[in-house]
Structures are given as structure tokens and as C-alpha cells.
Short mmCIF file of C-alpha atoms in Angstrom, two decimals:
data_model
loop_
_atom_site.label_atom_id
_atom_site.label_comp_id
_atom_site.label_asym_id
_atom_site.label_seq_id
_atom_site.Cartn_x
_atom_site.Cartn_y
_atom_site.Cartn_z
CA MET A 1 -8.37 28.23 33.87
CA ALA A 2 -9.57 28.04 30.16
CA THR A 3 -13.31 27.04 29.86
CA PRO A 4 -14.31 24.39 27.27
CA GLU A 5 -15.64 27.28 25.10
CA ASP A 6 -12.19 28.97 25.26
CA ILE A 7 -10.37 25.77 24.14
CA ILE A 8 -12.88 25.10 21.30
CA ASN A 9 -12.59 28.74 19.99
CA SER A 10 -8.87 28.66 20.28
CA GLU A 11 -8.68 25.41 18.19
CA LEU A 12 -11.19 26.66 15.60
CA GLU A 13 -9.07 29.80 15.05
CA SER A 14 -5.78 27.96 14.98
CA PRO A 15 -4.10 28.01 11.50
CA SER A 16 -4.11 24.84 9.41
CA VAL A 17 -1.92 23.25 6.86
CA PHE A 18 -4.98 22.30 4.82
CA ARG A 19 -6.62 24.41 2.19
CA ASN A 20 -9.28 21.77 1.30
CA LYS A 21 -9.06 18.47 3.23
CA GLY A 22 -11.93 16.99 1.23
CA ILE A 23 -9.53 16.48 -1.76
CA LEU A 24 -7.83 13.72 0.40
CA PHE A 25 -11.12 11.88 1.17
CA PRO A 26 -11.63 8.29 -0.14
CA ASP A 27 -14.74 9.30 -2.18
CA TYR A 28 -13.08 12.25 -3.91
CA ILE A 29 -12.74 11.67 -7.65
CA PRO A 30 -9.85 14.02 -9.05
CA LYS A 31 -10.30 15.78 -12.37
CA ARG A 32 -7.16 14.10 -13.56
CA LEU A 33 -6.49 10.40 -13.04
CA LEU A 34 -2.60 10.30 -13.28
CA HIS A 35 -1.16 7.02 -14.51
CA ARG A 36 -4.77 5.55 -15.30
CA GLU A 37 -5.26 7.36 -18.64
CA ASP A 38 -4.63 4.21 -20.46
CA LYS A 39 -7.37 2.41 -18.44
CA ILE A 40 -9.87 5.14 -19.43
CA ARG A 41 -8.90 4.38 -23.07
CA GLU A 42 -9.44 0.63 -22.67
CA LEU A 43 -12.87 1.18 -21.11
CA THR A 44 -13.80 3.53 -23.84
CA ILE A 45 -12.96 0.93 -26.65
CA ALA A 46 -14.86 -1.66 -24.71
CA PHE A 47 -18.02 0.43 -24.56
CA LYS A 48 -17.71 2.09 -27.97
CA ASP A 49 -20.66 0.09 -29.37
CA ILE A 50 -23.07 1.83 -27.05
CA ILE A 51 -22.48 4.77 -29.36
CA ASN A 52 -21.78 2.97 -32.70
CA ASP A 53 -24.36 0.25 -32.41
CA PRO A 54 -26.63 1.00 -29.44
CA GLY A 55 -28.62 -1.97 -28.15
CA ASN A 56 -27.01 -4.67 -30.26
CA SER A 57 -25.03 -6.15 -27.30
CA SER A 58 -24.71 -6.24 -23.51
CA ILE A 59 -21.09 -5.24 -22.80
CA ARG A 60 -19.37 -6.92 -19.90
CA VAL A 61 -15.87 -5.86 -18.62
CA VAL A 62 -13.87 -7.31 -15.71
CA ILE A 63 -11.51 -4.92 -13.86
CA TRP A 64 -9.15 -6.57 -11.29
CA GLY A 65 -6.33 -5.24 -9.17
CA ARG A 66 -5.26 -4.85 -5.48
CA THR A 67 -6.87 -2.43 -3.12
CA GLY A 68 -5.76 1.19 -3.78
CA THR A 69 -4.82 0.75 -7.44
CA GLY A 70 -7.43 3.28 -8.68
CA LYS A 71 -10.30 0.84 -9.79
CA THR A 72 -13.10 2.75 -8.20
CA ALA A 73 -11.89 6.32 -9.13
CA THR A 74 -11.33 5.19 -12.72
CA THR A 75 -14.62 3.45 -13.28
CA LYS A 76 -16.47 6.43 -11.76
CA SER A 77 -14.52 8.90 -13.78
CA PHE A 78 -15.08 6.88 -17.06
CA GLY A 79 -18.67 6.45 -16.24
CA GLN A 80 -19.56 10.00 -15.73
CA GLY A 81 -17.53 11.20 -18.69
CA PHE A 82 -18.97 8.57 -20.94
CA LYS A 83 -22.53 9.47 -19.77
CA GLY A 84 -22.04 13.06 -20.58
CA ILE A 85 -20.58 12.43 -24.04
CA THR A 86 -23.30 9.80 -25.03
CA ASN A 87 -26.08 12.11 -23.82
CA ASN A 88 -24.55 14.97 -25.79
CA ARG A 89 -24.70 12.74 -28.89
CA GLY A 90 -28.42 12.04 -28.37
CA ILE A 91 -28.01 8.57 -26.72
CA LYS A 92 -29.65 8.50 -23.36
CA THR A 93 -27.22 6.87 -20.99
CA GLU A 94 -27.05 6.59 -17.15
CA TYR A 95 -24.04 5.45 -15.17
CA ILE A 96 -24.72 3.49 -11.96
CA HIS A 97 -22.03 2.58 -9.37
CA ILE A 98 -22.88 0.07 -6.84
CA ASN A 99 -20.75 -1.30 -3.96
CA CYS A 100 -21.58 -4.98 -3.50
CA HIS A 101 -19.97 -4.84 0.07
CA ARG A 102 -23.06 -2.70 1.00
CA GLN A 103 -25.57 -4.20 -1.47
CA ARG A 104 -24.74 -7.93 -0.94
CA THR A 105 -27.84 -9.73 -2.41
CA LEU A 106 -29.34 -9.58 -5.97
CA TYR A 107 -32.56 -8.13 -4.44
CA LEU A 108 -30.73 -5.22 -2.82
CA LEU A 109 -28.64 -4.57 -5.84
CA THR A 110 -31.75 -4.36 -8.04
CA LEU A 111 -33.53 -2.03 -5.53
CA GLU A 112 -30.50 0.15 -5.55
CA ILE A 113 -30.56 0.39 -9.41
CA ALA A 114 -34.34 1.21 -9.31
CA ASN A 115 -33.74 3.80 -6.67
CA ILE A 116 -30.93 5.60 -8.70
CA LEU A 117 -33.15 5.51 -11.64
CA LYS A 118 -35.93 7.05 -9.50
CA LEU A 119 -38.11 4.23 -10.43
CA PRO A 120 -40.87 3.46 -7.99
CA ILE A 121 -41.14 -0.30 -7.28
CA PRO A 122 -44.55 -1.66 -6.50
CA VAL A 123 -45.42 -2.25 -2.80
CA ARG A 124 -46.19 -5.86 -3.28
CA GLY A 125 -43.26 -8.19 -3.01
CA LEU A 126 -41.41 -8.76 -6.26
CA SER A 127 -38.50 -11.09 -6.89
CA SER A 128 -35.12 -9.93 -8.01
CA GLN A 129 -35.80 -11.10 -11.58
CA GLU A 130 -39.13 -9.40 -11.62
CA VAL A 131 -37.50 -6.01 -10.44
CA PHE A 132 -34.96 -6.42 -13.22
CA LYS A 133 -37.91 -6.87 -15.82
CA VAL A 134 -39.47 -3.68 -14.44
CA ILE A 135 -36.14 -1.87 -14.71
CA HIS A 136 -35.78 -3.00 -18.40
CA ASP A 137 -39.18 -2.02 -19.31
CA TYR A 138 -38.64 1.52 -17.92
CA LEU A 139 -35.44 1.72 -19.92
CA ASP A 140 -37.20 0.63 -23.05
CA LYS A 141 -39.94 3.22 -22.63
CA ARG A 142 -37.47 5.98 -22.26
CA ASN A 143 -35.05 4.61 -24.89
CA MET A 144 -32.19 4.57 -22.40
CA TYR A 145 -29.11 2.56 -21.74
CA ILE A 146 -27.26 1.98 -18.34
CA ILE A 147 -23.69 1.03 -17.42
CA VAL A 148 -23.75 -0.63 -14.03
CA THR A 149 -20.47 -1.01 -12.14
CA LEU A 150 -20.46 -3.72 -9.58
CA ASP A 151 -17.65 -2.69 -7.40
CA GLU A 152 -16.32 -5.26 -4.89
CA PHE A 153 -18.08 -7.89 -6.84
CA ASP A 154 -16.13 -10.48 -4.94
CA TYR A 155 -18.58 -10.02 -2.00
CA LEU A 156 -21.61 -10.74 -4.21
CA VAL A 157 -20.02 -13.92 -5.58
CA ASN A 158 -18.98 -15.15 -2.14
CA THR A 159 -22.23 -14.45 -0.44
CA SER A 160 -24.97 -15.03 -3.12
CA PRO A 161 -26.24 -18.25 -4.73
CA GLN A 162 -24.66 -18.93 -8.04
CA GLU A 163 -27.95 -18.77 -9.82
CA ASP A 164 -28.21 -15.02 -8.69
CA VAL A 165 -24.68 -14.43 -10.28
CA TYR A 166 -25.77 -16.45 -13.37
CA PHE A 167 -28.85 -14.18 -13.75
CA LEU A 168 -26.93 -10.98 -13.55
CA VAL A 169 -24.06 -12.06 -16.00
CA ARG A 170 -26.45 -13.88 -18.44
CA LEU A 171 -29.26 -11.35 -18.16
CA TYR A 172 -30.37 -11.51 -21.68
CA ASP A 173 -30.67 -15.27 -21.61
CA GLU A 174 -33.21 -14.75 -18.74
CA ILE A 175 -34.94 -11.64 -20.00
CA SER A 176 -36.30 -11.49 -23.64
CA ALA A 177 -35.40 -8.19 -25.02
CA ALA A 178 -34.90 -7.02 -28.75
CA VAL A 179 -32.62 -4.10 -27.49
CA LYS A 180 -29.99 -4.72 -24.92
CA ARG A 181 -29.99 -1.86 -22.61
CA ILE A 182 -27.80 -2.94 -19.57
CA SER A 183 -24.10 -3.28 -19.61
CA TYR A 184 -21.62 -4.18 -16.75
CA ILE A 185 -18.30 -3.48 -15.22
CA PHE A 186 -17.32 -6.00 -12.70
CA VAL A 187 -14.61 -4.89 -10.32
CA VAL A 188 -12.76 -7.56 -8.29
CA ARG A 189 -9.59 -7.64 -6.38
CA ASP A 190 -8.52 -11.05 -7.60
CA LEU A 191 -9.39 -12.91 -10.88
CA SER A 192 -9.54 -16.10 -8.80
CA THR A 193 -13.00 -14.97 -7.69
CA ILE A 194 -14.17 -15.12 -11.24
CA ASN A 195 -12.34 -18.29 -11.89
CA SER A 196 -14.24 -19.98 -9.06
CA LEU A 197 -17.54 -19.52 -10.84
CA ASP A 198 -19.40 -22.15 -12.90
CA LYS A 199 -17.96 -22.38 -16.52
CA SER A 200 -21.24 -21.17 -17.94
CA ILE A 201 -20.96 -17.96 -16.01
CA LYS A 202 -17.17 -17.57 -16.37
CA ASP A 203 -17.14 -17.74 -20.14
CA HIS A 204 -19.60 -14.99 -20.33
CA ILE A 205 -17.65 -12.64 -18.10
CA LEU A 206 -13.96 -13.22 -18.99
CA ARG A 207 -13.98 -11.62 -22.41
CA ASN A 208 -12.86 -8.10 -21.65
CA ILE A 209 -10.31 -8.04 -18.76
CA ILE A 210 -8.52 -4.95 -17.66
CA GLU A 211 -5.76 -5.22 -14.96
CA PHE A 212 -4.89 -2.48 -12.62
CA LYS A 213 -1.31 -3.00 -11.50
CA PRO A 214 -0.01 -1.57 -8.13
CA TYR A 215 1.48 1.94 -8.34
CA SER A 216 5.31 2.33 -8.41
CA SER A 217 6.94 4.89 -6.09
CA THR A 218 7.29 7.36 -9.09
CA GLU A 219 3.69 7.03 -9.89
CA LEU A 220 2.61 7.51 -6.20
CA TYR A 221 4.88 10.59 -6.00
CA ASP A 222 3.05 12.13 -9.01
CA ILE A 223 -0.33 11.32 -7.60
CA LEU A 224 0.57 12.66 -4.05
CA GLN A 225 2.05 15.87 -5.42
CA ASP A 226 -1.15 16.47 -7.41
CA ARG A 227 -3.26 16.20 -4.24
CA VAL A 228 -0.88 18.35 -2.25
CA ARG A 229 -1.27 21.16 -4.71
CA GLU A 230 -5.08 21.14 -4.18
CA ALA A 231 -5.51 19.97 -0.59
CA PHE A 232 -2.72 21.86 1.27
CA ASN A 233 -1.55 25.40 1.66
CA GLU A 234 1.27 26.45 -0.76
CA ASN A 235 4.54 24.90 0.34
CA ALA A 236 3.05 23.40 3.45
CA VAL A 237 4.25 19.83 2.71
CA LEU A 238 7.99 19.20 2.54
CA ASP A 239 9.10 17.36 -0.57
CA ASP A 240 10.95 14.67 1.39
CA ALA A 241 7.71 14.03 3.31
CA VAL A 242 5.85 13.24 0.00
CA LYS A 243 8.86 11.20 -1.31
CA PHE A 244 8.97 9.20 1.93
CA VAL A 245 5.22 8.14 1.54
CA ALA A 246 5.75 7.29 -2.14
CA ASP A 247 8.83 5.23 -1.43
CA MET A 248 7.27 3.36 1.58
CA ASN A 249 4.26 2.33 -0.42
CA GLY A 250 5.62 2.09 -3.99
CA PHE A 251 5.37 -1.46 -5.27
CA ASP A 252 8.97 -1.35 -6.87
CA LYS A 253 10.30 -0.34 -3.33
CA GLY A 254 8.58 -3.41 -1.66
CA GLY A 255 5.28 -1.68 -0.74
CA SER A 256 1.84 -2.54 -1.61
CA GLY A 257 1.45 0.10 -4.44
CA ASN A 258 -1.69 1.35 -2.63
CA ALA A 259 -2.50 4.98 -3.50
CA ARG A 260 -5.51 5.20 -1.07
CA LEU A 261 -3.24 4.28 1.88
CA SER A 262 -0.59 6.85 0.63
CA ILE A 263 -3.21 9.65 0.52
CA GLU A 264 -4.57 8.69 3.81
CA THR A 265 -1.01 8.76 5.34
CA LEU A 266 -0.60 12.28 3.88
CA GLN A 267 -4.01 13.44 5.38
CA LEU A 268 -3.17 12.06 8.92
CA ALA A 269 0.29 13.58 8.68
CA GLY A 270 -1.42 16.99 8.02
CA GLU A 271 -3.71 16.44 11.07
CA ILE A 272 -0.72 15.52 13.15
CA ALA A 273 0.95 18.80 12.03
CA ASP A 274 -2.11 20.88 12.92
CA ARG A 275 -2.24 19.26 16.36
CA GLU A 276 1.26 20.37 16.99
CA LYS A 277 0.56 23.83 15.59
CA SER A 278 3.09 23.23 12.83
CA LEU A 279 2.71 25.23 9.55
CA LEU A 280 4.70 22.49 7.86
CA VAL A 281 4.21 18.74 7.24
CA THR A 282 7.50 17.28 7.75
CA LEU A 283 9.15 13.97 7.45
CA ASP A 284 8.47 13.12 11.16
CA HIS A 285 4.88 13.69 10.68
CA VAL A 286 4.51 11.32 7.84
CA LYS A 287 6.63 8.68 9.52
CA LEU A 288 4.39 8.98 12.57
CA ALA A 289 1.25 8.74 10.41
CA ASN A 290 2.67 5.78 8.53
CA SER A 291 3.41 3.93 11.80
CA LYS A 292 -0.37 4.43 12.85
CA LEU A 293 -1.73 3.45 9.40
CA ASN A 294 0.68 0.88 8.01
CA GLN A 295 -0.28 -2.63 9.15
CA GLU A 296 3.23 -3.74 8.97
CA ALA A 297 4.60 -0.74 10.81
CA SER A 298 2.02 -1.15 13.61
CA VAL A 299 3.77 -4.39 14.73
CA ILE A 300 7.36 -3.12 14.30
CA PHE A 301 7.83 -2.50 18.04
CA ASP A 302 6.69 -6.02 18.86
CA GLU A 303 9.07 -7.50 16.33
CA ILE A 304 12.03 -5.42 17.51
CA GLY A 305 11.85 -7.30 20.85
CA ASP A 306 12.55 -10.61 19.02
CA LEU A 307 15.66 -9.31 17.16
CA GLU A 308 18.94 -10.52 17.91
CA LEU A 309 21.67 -8.28 19.27
CA HIS A 310 23.62 -7.33 16.05
CA SER A 311 20.36 -6.30 14.29
CA LEU A 312 19.60 -4.09 17.20
CA LEU A 313 23.04 -2.59 17.03
CA LEU A 314 22.53 -1.70 13.29
CA ILE A 315 19.24 0.08 14.18
CA LYS A 316 21.06 1.95 16.96
CA SER A 317 23.79 2.91 14.42
CA VAL A 318 21.24 4.52 11.97
CA SER A 319 19.59 6.24 14.99
CA ASN A 320 22.89 7.62 16.24
CA LEU A 321 23.84 8.95 12.76
CA SER A 322 20.35 10.54 12.43
CA LYS A 323 20.70 12.44 15.54
CA ARG A 324 24.34 13.38 15.03
CA PHE A 325 24.05 14.63 11.42
CA ARG A 326 20.41 15.59 11.40
CA ASP A 327 20.01 13.71 8.14
CA GLU A 328 17.76 10.73 7.05
CA ALA A 329 19.69 8.36 4.93
CA PHE A 330 23.23 7.20 5.32
CA SER A 331 25.55 5.01 3.09
CA MET A 332 26.12 1.36 3.93
CA GLY A 333 29.72 2.19 4.66
CA LYS A 334 28.80 5.05 7.14
CA VAL A 335 26.34 2.77 8.92
CA GLU A 336 28.99 -0.04 9.13
CA GLU A 337 31.58 2.39 10.63
CA GLU A 338 29.11 3.42 13.38
CA TYR A 339 28.15 -0.20 13.99
CA GLN A 340 31.75 -1.13 14.38
CA GLN A 341 32.36 1.79 16.75
CA ILE A 342 29.36 0.73 18.85
CA CYS A 343 30.63 -2.90 18.95
CA LYS A 344 34.08 -1.63 20.15
CA ASP A 345 32.46 0.46 22.86
CA ILE A 346 30.47 -2.57 24.34
CA GLY A 347 33.18 -5.08 23.74
CA GLU A 348 31.31 -7.04 21.08
CA GLU A 349 32.88 -8.63 17.95
CA PRO A 350 31.38 -7.06 14.89
CA ARG A 351 30.01 -9.13 12.13
CA ARG A 352 31.49 -9.22 8.66
CA HIS A 353 30.24 -7.18 5.73
CA THR A 354 28.13 -9.91 4.16
CA GLN A 355 26.41 -10.77 7.46
CA VAL A 356 25.71 -7.02 8.01
CA TYR A 357 24.33 -6.71 4.60
CA GLU A 358 22.00 -9.68 5.39
CA TYR A 359 20.83 -8.03 8.60
CA VAL A 360 20.06 -4.80 6.69
CA ARG A 361 18.06 -6.83 4.07
CA ARG A 362 15.97 -8.48 6.82
CA LEU A 363 15.33 -5.16 8.63
CA LYS A 364 14.07 -3.81 5.30
CA LEU A 365 11.68 -6.78 4.89
CA MET A 366 10.40 -6.15 8.39
CA GLY A 367 9.73 -2.42 7.50
CA ILE A 368 12.20 -0.98 10.01
CA PHE A 369 14.72 0.14 7.30
CA ASN A 370 14.18 1.76 4.02
CA THR A 371 16.98 1.19 1.45
CA GLN A 372 17.58 2.73 -1.92
CA GLN A 373 20.48 3.03 -4.37
CA SER A 374 22.37 6.33 -4.37
CA GLY A 375 21.84 8.60 -7.18
CA ARG A 376 23.60 11.47 -8.87
CA GLY A 377 26.09 13.45 -6.73
CA THR A 378 27.24 10.42 -4.95
CA ARG A 379 30.56 8.93 -5.83
CA GLY A 380 30.07 5.35 -6.80
CA ARG A 381 26.91 3.33 -6.24
CA THR A 382 25.99 2.42 -2.57
CA THR A 383 22.97 1.50 -0.62
CA LEU A 384 21.49 4.40 1.31
CA ILE A 385 19.89 3.16 4.61
CA SER A 386 17.13 5.18 6.65
CA LEU A 387 14.65 4.44 9.34
CA SER A 388 11.02 3.93 8.33
CA VAL A 389 9.75 4.85 11.77
CA PRO A 390 9.90 8.40 13.30
CA LEU A 391 13.17 8.90 15.29
CA SER A 392 12.04 9.87 18.72
CA GLN A 393 13.64 9.67 22.07
CA GLU A 394 11.18 6.99 22.96
CA PHE A 395 12.22 4.88 19.99
CA ASP A 396 15.95 5.44 20.78
CA ASP A 397 15.38 4.59 24.44
CA TYR A 398 13.51 1.37 23.48
CA ILE A 399 16.45 0.23 21.20
CA THR A 400 18.98 0.95 23.98
CA LYS A 401 16.80 -1.04 26.41
CA GLN A 402 16.59 -3.92 24.16
CA ILE A 403 20.28 -3.86 23.52
CA ARG A 404 21.07 -3.88 27.30
CA GLY A 405 18.68 -6.74 27.87
CA LYS A 406 20.39 -8.91 25.13
CA LEU A 407 23.78 -8.11 26.68
CA ASN A 408 22.69 -8.91 30.18
CA THR A 409 21.22 -12.22 29.02
CA LYS A 410 24.37 -13.00 27.18
CA TYR A 411 26.74 -12.45 30.10
CA THR A 412 24.74 -13.89 32.85
#
């Protein structure tokens, strides 16, 4: 019998598909921000006056976009790069990134700014406005400028009094200062958060707006391949595994366009491969990881139980083809042939093509099927169908059980 120490040592000495797993962590900022270069340019144009005409204005930029569209990584990358360049040009600049989900009040936010600047705040209680005045005096004495990114600004807007938001946005209406040393980037998920504010606040904040659109499948594929090269051992991740994650989450393929979720899926797939002592991250690994992480995929098994018979027969058709040919995607014609054969075997009248196509469309919307148009090498254009969940014996048995249940109900 192995001792706990034996088991621990064995696992610690096991080979891993990872070279540097930290590359996949949410707080990692890559050296290159693929498909966000234009956003770096837009931010640079917005903040150019800190270099060209320092202190003349307080710059305010709103960034908005869905979760996982690169807002945080881009602002952090821009902020650190801009800080380095301005300091090299003799303009003292500090970049400060604050998450408003953690610092949900104006007072906590001001204390965080002071803490990052290593500015001691007097022990006696000060109001948020007084702390800001202390911060500004500190910046004046050192002839410094700061860019403050308020990430997840939605939380501050939704939990703080409007007068606190007003103070932040219209700081230099509240603080008398000849030189304006504080500029902002406000990061929100939806512009409706800003539009809900009082007009006097809204008009001050909605001047520079940068939208971050969800990533397409092609963009996600590029981003994932970039991370794979750094995070995994060479050739440890199969290309079709990466493509699956990109296609599942690509906005153009019906996904959320979420790069963070895509990278997290890849990380979990690698961990699953390690647990199985596999030296390769395969398509089955990413499918299993996706089913655990994807909110829609997590309820697929529950939804399958509510499907009508012919939708279940189509799922069974793709499952049969996958096992028989050890392939992933099959043409609509091939799936229909298998479906018609299954119907014949069980004495069920098959549905017509238009109805089958509608079933496939619904199964795609549910996240059970992936569909894509055939590319080069295929004669004519056809829809290719594949399962979005891992093909396991458990899954196949579950589908078979559901079909039998529907048939028993129908004929009793």
C-alpha cells in the first residue's frame, strides 16, 4: 500500500503538459496584445496631451465591452507603457489600476490611490474629498501626473451615492488647482451604466468612448495559439483542440467572444490531461473542460431530457458516426443518412430535410451541436455537424436511455 508521501512524491514527479502555467492566469498581461493594437493607439491619442500640454486638462476616457474582451489587459498594458515613455521624456507619471468591485466606495478608492503612491494618510479621520486634496498636494509638490483606471466602474456607480461619482468625474470643479494632475479611464461592461447617471455627470464622461467588441473565432484562435506557445510544452496541445475552444467561444460562431473563458478552458484541459497522465491536450480534454466551465454547457444534460424523440435521434446519429469513423464533424447528408437508418431500425418515420435542418439549428442554439460551413477540399458547400460535448460512453448511454424512454411513452 502506498503511503500519502509516496502518492505526493509520485504526483510531483509526474510529467506535465505545462511549461509555465502562470501564462494562463487571469492576471497575466502578455507582451503582445493580439487584436487590441488599435485600442492601444486610441488610448495613446486620448492621453497625448499629458506629453504635449501637461497639466492643461484632466483627461477622461470610457472603455466599454463584454467580459473577456481584453479591457483590463489593454488598459494595464497601455498604462505601464505610457508611464515608461512619459518618464523617459522627463514627465513624472504614475499609472494606477483600481478594481471597483473590491474598492466599492469613494473613500476606499482614495485610500487605495494614496497607498499605491506610498502616501501616508493622517491618522485622524479625513473625508474622501480631503484625502483627494492631500493626494493632489502630494502630486503638486513632486510635479507628478497620474492616470487612474477605475475598472468595473459599474460597481461604484451602482453602490455609491451620485454625489461621490460626481466628485470623481468633475474633480476639478471641486478642487481648485492650476495644474490638472489626475486623469481617468472608466471601464464598464455596458454603456447603460453611464447613461443612467445624472446629465451633469454624463456630459463630462462621455466624450472619449472606446468600444471593445467580442472576439471572433479567428481572433481567439490567434490569442490561444500565442498562449499555447508560452504556457505549454512544444506540440503538447493539438491544433483541433485549440480550434474547438476558439469556435465554441467565437462571437461569429454564436459564442460570447470571451478570451478569458477561452484561456481558462485551455488551462483546465491541460490540468485534465495531467490528471490522466497524457502528454497531449486533446479535443476530448477541451470538450470536458468546456462542459465544466461553460455555463450553457453545464445545463446541457438537463435540457437533453426535455428534447423530443427526433432531436435525440439526431444526437445519436452524430454519436454513432463519431464512434464508427473516429472523426469529429460530419456533413449534413451523412448525418441524415445515419438518422434515417436509425429511424428504420426502430420503426420510426423519419422527418423531412427541412424539419431535420430545424432540429439541427435548435441543437446548435442549445450548445449541443457545433455547425460550420465546409471549406476547401470538400465538394460543394455543406453544413458540418459535430458534438460540442465530449463523446463518452456515459453520454452515449444517456442518449440511448432517453430515446428508449420516449419510445416507451409513445407506445404505451
